Short mmCIF file of C-alpha atoms in Angstrom, two decimals:
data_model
loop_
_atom_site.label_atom_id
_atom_site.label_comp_id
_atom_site.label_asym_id
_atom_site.label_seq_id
_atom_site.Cartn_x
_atom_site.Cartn_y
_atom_site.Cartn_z
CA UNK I 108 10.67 12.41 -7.86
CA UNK I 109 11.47 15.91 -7.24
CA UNK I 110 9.22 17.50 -9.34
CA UNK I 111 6.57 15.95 -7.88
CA UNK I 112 7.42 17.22 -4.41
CA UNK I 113 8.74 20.98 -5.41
CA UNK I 114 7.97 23.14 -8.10
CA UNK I 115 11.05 23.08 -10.89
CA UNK I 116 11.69 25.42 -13.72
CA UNK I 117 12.52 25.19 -17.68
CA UNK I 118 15.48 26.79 -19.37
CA UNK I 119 13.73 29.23 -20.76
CA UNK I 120 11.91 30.45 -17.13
CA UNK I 121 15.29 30.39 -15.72
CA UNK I 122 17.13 32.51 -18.93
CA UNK I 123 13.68 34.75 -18.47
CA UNK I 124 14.49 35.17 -15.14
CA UNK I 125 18.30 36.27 -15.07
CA UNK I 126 18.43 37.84 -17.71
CA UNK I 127 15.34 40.10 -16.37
CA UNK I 128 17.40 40.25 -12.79
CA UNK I 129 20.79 41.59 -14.58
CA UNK I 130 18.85 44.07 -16.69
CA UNK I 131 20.23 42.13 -20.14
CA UNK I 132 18.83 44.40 -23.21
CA UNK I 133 16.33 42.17 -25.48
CA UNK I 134 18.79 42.48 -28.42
CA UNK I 135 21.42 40.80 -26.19
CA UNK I 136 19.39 38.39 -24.30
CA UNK I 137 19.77 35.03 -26.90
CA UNK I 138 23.73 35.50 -26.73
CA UNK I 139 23.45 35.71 -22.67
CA UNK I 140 20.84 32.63 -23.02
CA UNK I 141 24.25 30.94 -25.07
CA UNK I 142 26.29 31.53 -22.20
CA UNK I 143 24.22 29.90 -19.47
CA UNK I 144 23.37 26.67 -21.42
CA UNK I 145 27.48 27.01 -21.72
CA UNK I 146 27.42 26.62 -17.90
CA UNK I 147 24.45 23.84 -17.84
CA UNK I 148 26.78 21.96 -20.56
CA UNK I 149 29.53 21.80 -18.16
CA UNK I 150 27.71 20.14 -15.54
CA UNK I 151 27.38 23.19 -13.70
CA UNK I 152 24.57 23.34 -11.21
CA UNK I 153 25.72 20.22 -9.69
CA UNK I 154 22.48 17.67 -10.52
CA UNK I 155 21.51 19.37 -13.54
CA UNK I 156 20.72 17.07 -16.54
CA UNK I 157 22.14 17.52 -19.97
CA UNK I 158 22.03 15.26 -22.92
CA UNK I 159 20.23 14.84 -26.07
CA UNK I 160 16.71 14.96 -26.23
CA UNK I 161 16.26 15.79 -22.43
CA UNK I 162 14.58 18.82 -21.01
CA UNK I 163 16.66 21.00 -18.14
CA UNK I 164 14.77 21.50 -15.13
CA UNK I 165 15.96 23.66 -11.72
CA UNK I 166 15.17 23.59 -8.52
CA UNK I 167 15.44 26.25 -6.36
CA UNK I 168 19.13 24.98 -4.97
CA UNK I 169 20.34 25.40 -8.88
CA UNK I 170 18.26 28.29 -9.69
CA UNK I 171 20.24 30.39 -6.92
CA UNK I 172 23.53 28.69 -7.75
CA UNK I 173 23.24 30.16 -11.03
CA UNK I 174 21.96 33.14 -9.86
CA UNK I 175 25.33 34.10 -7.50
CA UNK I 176 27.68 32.70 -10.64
CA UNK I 177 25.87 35.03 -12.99
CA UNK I 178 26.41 38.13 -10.10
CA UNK I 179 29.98 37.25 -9.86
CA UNK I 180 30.40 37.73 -13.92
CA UNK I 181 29.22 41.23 -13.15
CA UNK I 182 31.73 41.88 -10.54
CA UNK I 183 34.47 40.52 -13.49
CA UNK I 184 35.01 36.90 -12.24
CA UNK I 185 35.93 34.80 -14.75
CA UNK I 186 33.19 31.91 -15.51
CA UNK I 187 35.22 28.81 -14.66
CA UNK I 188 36.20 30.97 -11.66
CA UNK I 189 32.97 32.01 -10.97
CA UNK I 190 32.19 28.16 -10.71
CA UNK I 191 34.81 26.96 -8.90
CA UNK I 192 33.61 29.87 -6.11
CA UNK I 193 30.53 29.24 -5.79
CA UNK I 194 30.77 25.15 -5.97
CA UNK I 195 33.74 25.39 -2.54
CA UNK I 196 31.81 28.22 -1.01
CA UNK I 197 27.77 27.07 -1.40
CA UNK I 198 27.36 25.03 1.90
CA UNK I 199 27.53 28.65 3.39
CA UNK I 200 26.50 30.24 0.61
CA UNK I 201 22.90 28.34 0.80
CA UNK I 202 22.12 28.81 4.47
CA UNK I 203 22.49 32.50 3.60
CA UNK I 204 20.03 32.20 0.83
CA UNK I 205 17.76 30.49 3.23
CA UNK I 206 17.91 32.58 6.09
CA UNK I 207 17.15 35.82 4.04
CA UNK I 208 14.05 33.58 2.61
CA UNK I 209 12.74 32.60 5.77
CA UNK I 210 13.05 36.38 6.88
CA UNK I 211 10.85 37.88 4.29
CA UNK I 212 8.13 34.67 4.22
CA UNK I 213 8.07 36.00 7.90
CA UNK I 214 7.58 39.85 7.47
CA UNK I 215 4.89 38.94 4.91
CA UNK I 216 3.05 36.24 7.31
CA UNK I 217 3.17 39.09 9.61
CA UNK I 218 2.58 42.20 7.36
CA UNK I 219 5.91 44.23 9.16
CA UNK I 220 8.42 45.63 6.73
CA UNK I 221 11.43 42.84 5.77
CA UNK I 222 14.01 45.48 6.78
CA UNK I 223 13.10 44.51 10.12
CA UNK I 224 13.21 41.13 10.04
CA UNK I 225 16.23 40.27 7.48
CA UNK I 226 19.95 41.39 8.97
CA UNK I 227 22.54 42.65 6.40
CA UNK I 228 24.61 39.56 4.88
CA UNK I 229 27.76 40.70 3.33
CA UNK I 230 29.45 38.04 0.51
CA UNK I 231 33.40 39.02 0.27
CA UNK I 232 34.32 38.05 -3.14
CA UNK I 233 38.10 37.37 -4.34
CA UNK I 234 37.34 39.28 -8.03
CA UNK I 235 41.52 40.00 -8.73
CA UNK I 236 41.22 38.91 -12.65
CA UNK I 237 45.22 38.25 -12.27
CA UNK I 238 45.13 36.94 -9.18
CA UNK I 239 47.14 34.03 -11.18
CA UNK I 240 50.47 35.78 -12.26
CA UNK I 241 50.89 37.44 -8.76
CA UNK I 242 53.82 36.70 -7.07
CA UNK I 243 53.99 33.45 -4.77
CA UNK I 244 55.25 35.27 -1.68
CA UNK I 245 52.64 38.30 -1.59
CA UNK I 246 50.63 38.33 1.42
CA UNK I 247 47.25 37.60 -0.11
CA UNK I 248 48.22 34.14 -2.39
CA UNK I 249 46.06 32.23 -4.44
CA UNK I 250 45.54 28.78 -2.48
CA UNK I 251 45.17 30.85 0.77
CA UNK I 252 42.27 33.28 0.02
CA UNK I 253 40.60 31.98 -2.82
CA UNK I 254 37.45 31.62 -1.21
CA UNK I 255 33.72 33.81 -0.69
CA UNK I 256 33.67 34.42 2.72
CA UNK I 257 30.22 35.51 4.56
CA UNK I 258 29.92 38.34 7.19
CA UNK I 259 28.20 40.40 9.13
CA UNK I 260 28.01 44.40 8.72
CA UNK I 261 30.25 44.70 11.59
CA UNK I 262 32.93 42.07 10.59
CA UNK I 263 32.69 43.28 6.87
CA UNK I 264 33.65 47.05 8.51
CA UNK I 265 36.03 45.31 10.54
CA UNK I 266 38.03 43.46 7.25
CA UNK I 267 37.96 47.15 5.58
CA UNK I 268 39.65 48.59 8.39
CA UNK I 269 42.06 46.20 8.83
CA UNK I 270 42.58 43.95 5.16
CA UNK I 271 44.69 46.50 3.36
CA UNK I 272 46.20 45.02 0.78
CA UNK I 273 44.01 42.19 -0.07
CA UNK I 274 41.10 44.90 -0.56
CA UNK I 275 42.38 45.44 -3.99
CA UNK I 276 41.61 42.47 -5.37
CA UNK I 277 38.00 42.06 -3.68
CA UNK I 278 34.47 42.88 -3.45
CA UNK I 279 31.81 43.07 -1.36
CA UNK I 280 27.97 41.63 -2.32
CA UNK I 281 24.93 42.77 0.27
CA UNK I 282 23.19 39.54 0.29
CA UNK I 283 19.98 40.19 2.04
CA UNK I 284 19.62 42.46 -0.62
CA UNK I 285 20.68 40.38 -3.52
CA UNK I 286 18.51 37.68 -2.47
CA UNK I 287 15.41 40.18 -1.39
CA UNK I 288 15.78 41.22 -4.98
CA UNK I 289 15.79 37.93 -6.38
CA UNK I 290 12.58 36.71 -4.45
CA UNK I 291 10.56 39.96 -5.93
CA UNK I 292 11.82 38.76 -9.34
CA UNK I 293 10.46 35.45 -8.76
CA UNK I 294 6.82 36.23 -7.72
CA UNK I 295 6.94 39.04 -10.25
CA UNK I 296 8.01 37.21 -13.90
CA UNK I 297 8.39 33.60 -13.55
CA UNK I 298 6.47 32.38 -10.63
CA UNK I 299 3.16 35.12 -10.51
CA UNK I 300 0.94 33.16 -8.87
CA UNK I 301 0.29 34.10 -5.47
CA UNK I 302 2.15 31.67 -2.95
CA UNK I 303 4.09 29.78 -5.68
CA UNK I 304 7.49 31.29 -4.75
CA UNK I 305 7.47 29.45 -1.12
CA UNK I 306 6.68 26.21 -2.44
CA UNK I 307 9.43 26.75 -5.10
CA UNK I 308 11.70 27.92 -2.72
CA UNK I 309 11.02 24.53 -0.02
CA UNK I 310 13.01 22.79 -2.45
CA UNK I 311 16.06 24.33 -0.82
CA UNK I 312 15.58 22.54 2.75
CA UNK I 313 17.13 19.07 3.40
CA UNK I 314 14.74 16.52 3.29
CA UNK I 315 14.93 14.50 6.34
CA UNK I 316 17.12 11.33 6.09
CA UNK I 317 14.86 7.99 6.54
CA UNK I 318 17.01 5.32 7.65
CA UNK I 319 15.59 1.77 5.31
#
């Protein structure tokens, strides 16, 4: 049913298209291919369907859930952490996605610069690699801040100023740019057709519920 309402993609559009956004060198690319059908073996996007003899497809939901897992293996999160991140945090994660979207199919319809239509989305990421062995009484403990939190440039300058401690085990991600990035990827290697990416990217609003 849902490829015939949005526009999906094949495993190999999808390895073509992060390994082309992390900059992977051709003689590494069919190890990194390895480790992403690692992640679509685990059942990781959530819907994705594995088995024998059938072929992987992606909307644009998975395409961007593997797309912040793979960023957070280049800030030095684990990939079962990596998962578990992204799979607590994407209800928030998404809308973020979406509103950057929405912003740049609205510069284009209007021919302005995105810059001044997409405001700066700031991702803090948890990225200690040994956050594990710390000590239960520290101030920053595992249960309690294990999560990717979403902010504005003023509350991300804010948590600088005042975090401390717990900036030592984290990063920051600019979003809008992230996602800006990703977008020009899309139209540019995988989806070149002119107005493909929107329809594509459609597949990321809730359908309206129809009560039967």
């Amino acid at each position: 049913m849902l490829d015939t309402l949005f526009k999906t993609l094949g495993t190999r559009e999808v390895d073509r298209f992060l390994a082309g956004f992390h900059d992977i060198a051709d003689d590494h690319r069919s190890a990194y291919a390895g480790r992403l059908k690692h992640l679509t073996r685990g059942g990781f996007p959530p819907g994705v369907s594995v088995g024998p003899g059938v072929a992987v497809r992606y909307d644009a939901d998975m395409l961007f859930q593997m797309l912040v897992v793979t960023q957070l293996w280049q800030h030095g999160v684990s990939p079962a952490r990596a998962i578990a991140l992204v799979t607590e945090a994407w209800p928030r994660l998404r809308g973020d996605v979406l509103r950057v979207w929405l912003s740049v199919e609205a510069s284009n319809r209007d021919g302005k610069p995105a810059k001044s239509y997409v405001d700066p989305i700031y991702w803090r990421v948890p990225v200690e690699a040994l956050r594990h062995m710390a000590r239960p009484d520290r101030p920053y403990s595992l249960d309690s801040d294990d999560r990717i939190d979403t902010m504005t440039t003023e509350e991300a300058h804010a948590d600088l100023d005042a975090r401390g401690y717990g900036l030592r085990g984290s990063s920051f991600i600019k979003v809008d740019q992230l996602i800006q990035d990703a977008l020009r990827q899309l139209g540019d290697t995988v989806l070149p057709h002119p107005g493909e990416v929107g329809p594509f990217m459609h597949g990321m609003i809730p359908l309206p519920k129809v009560e039967v």
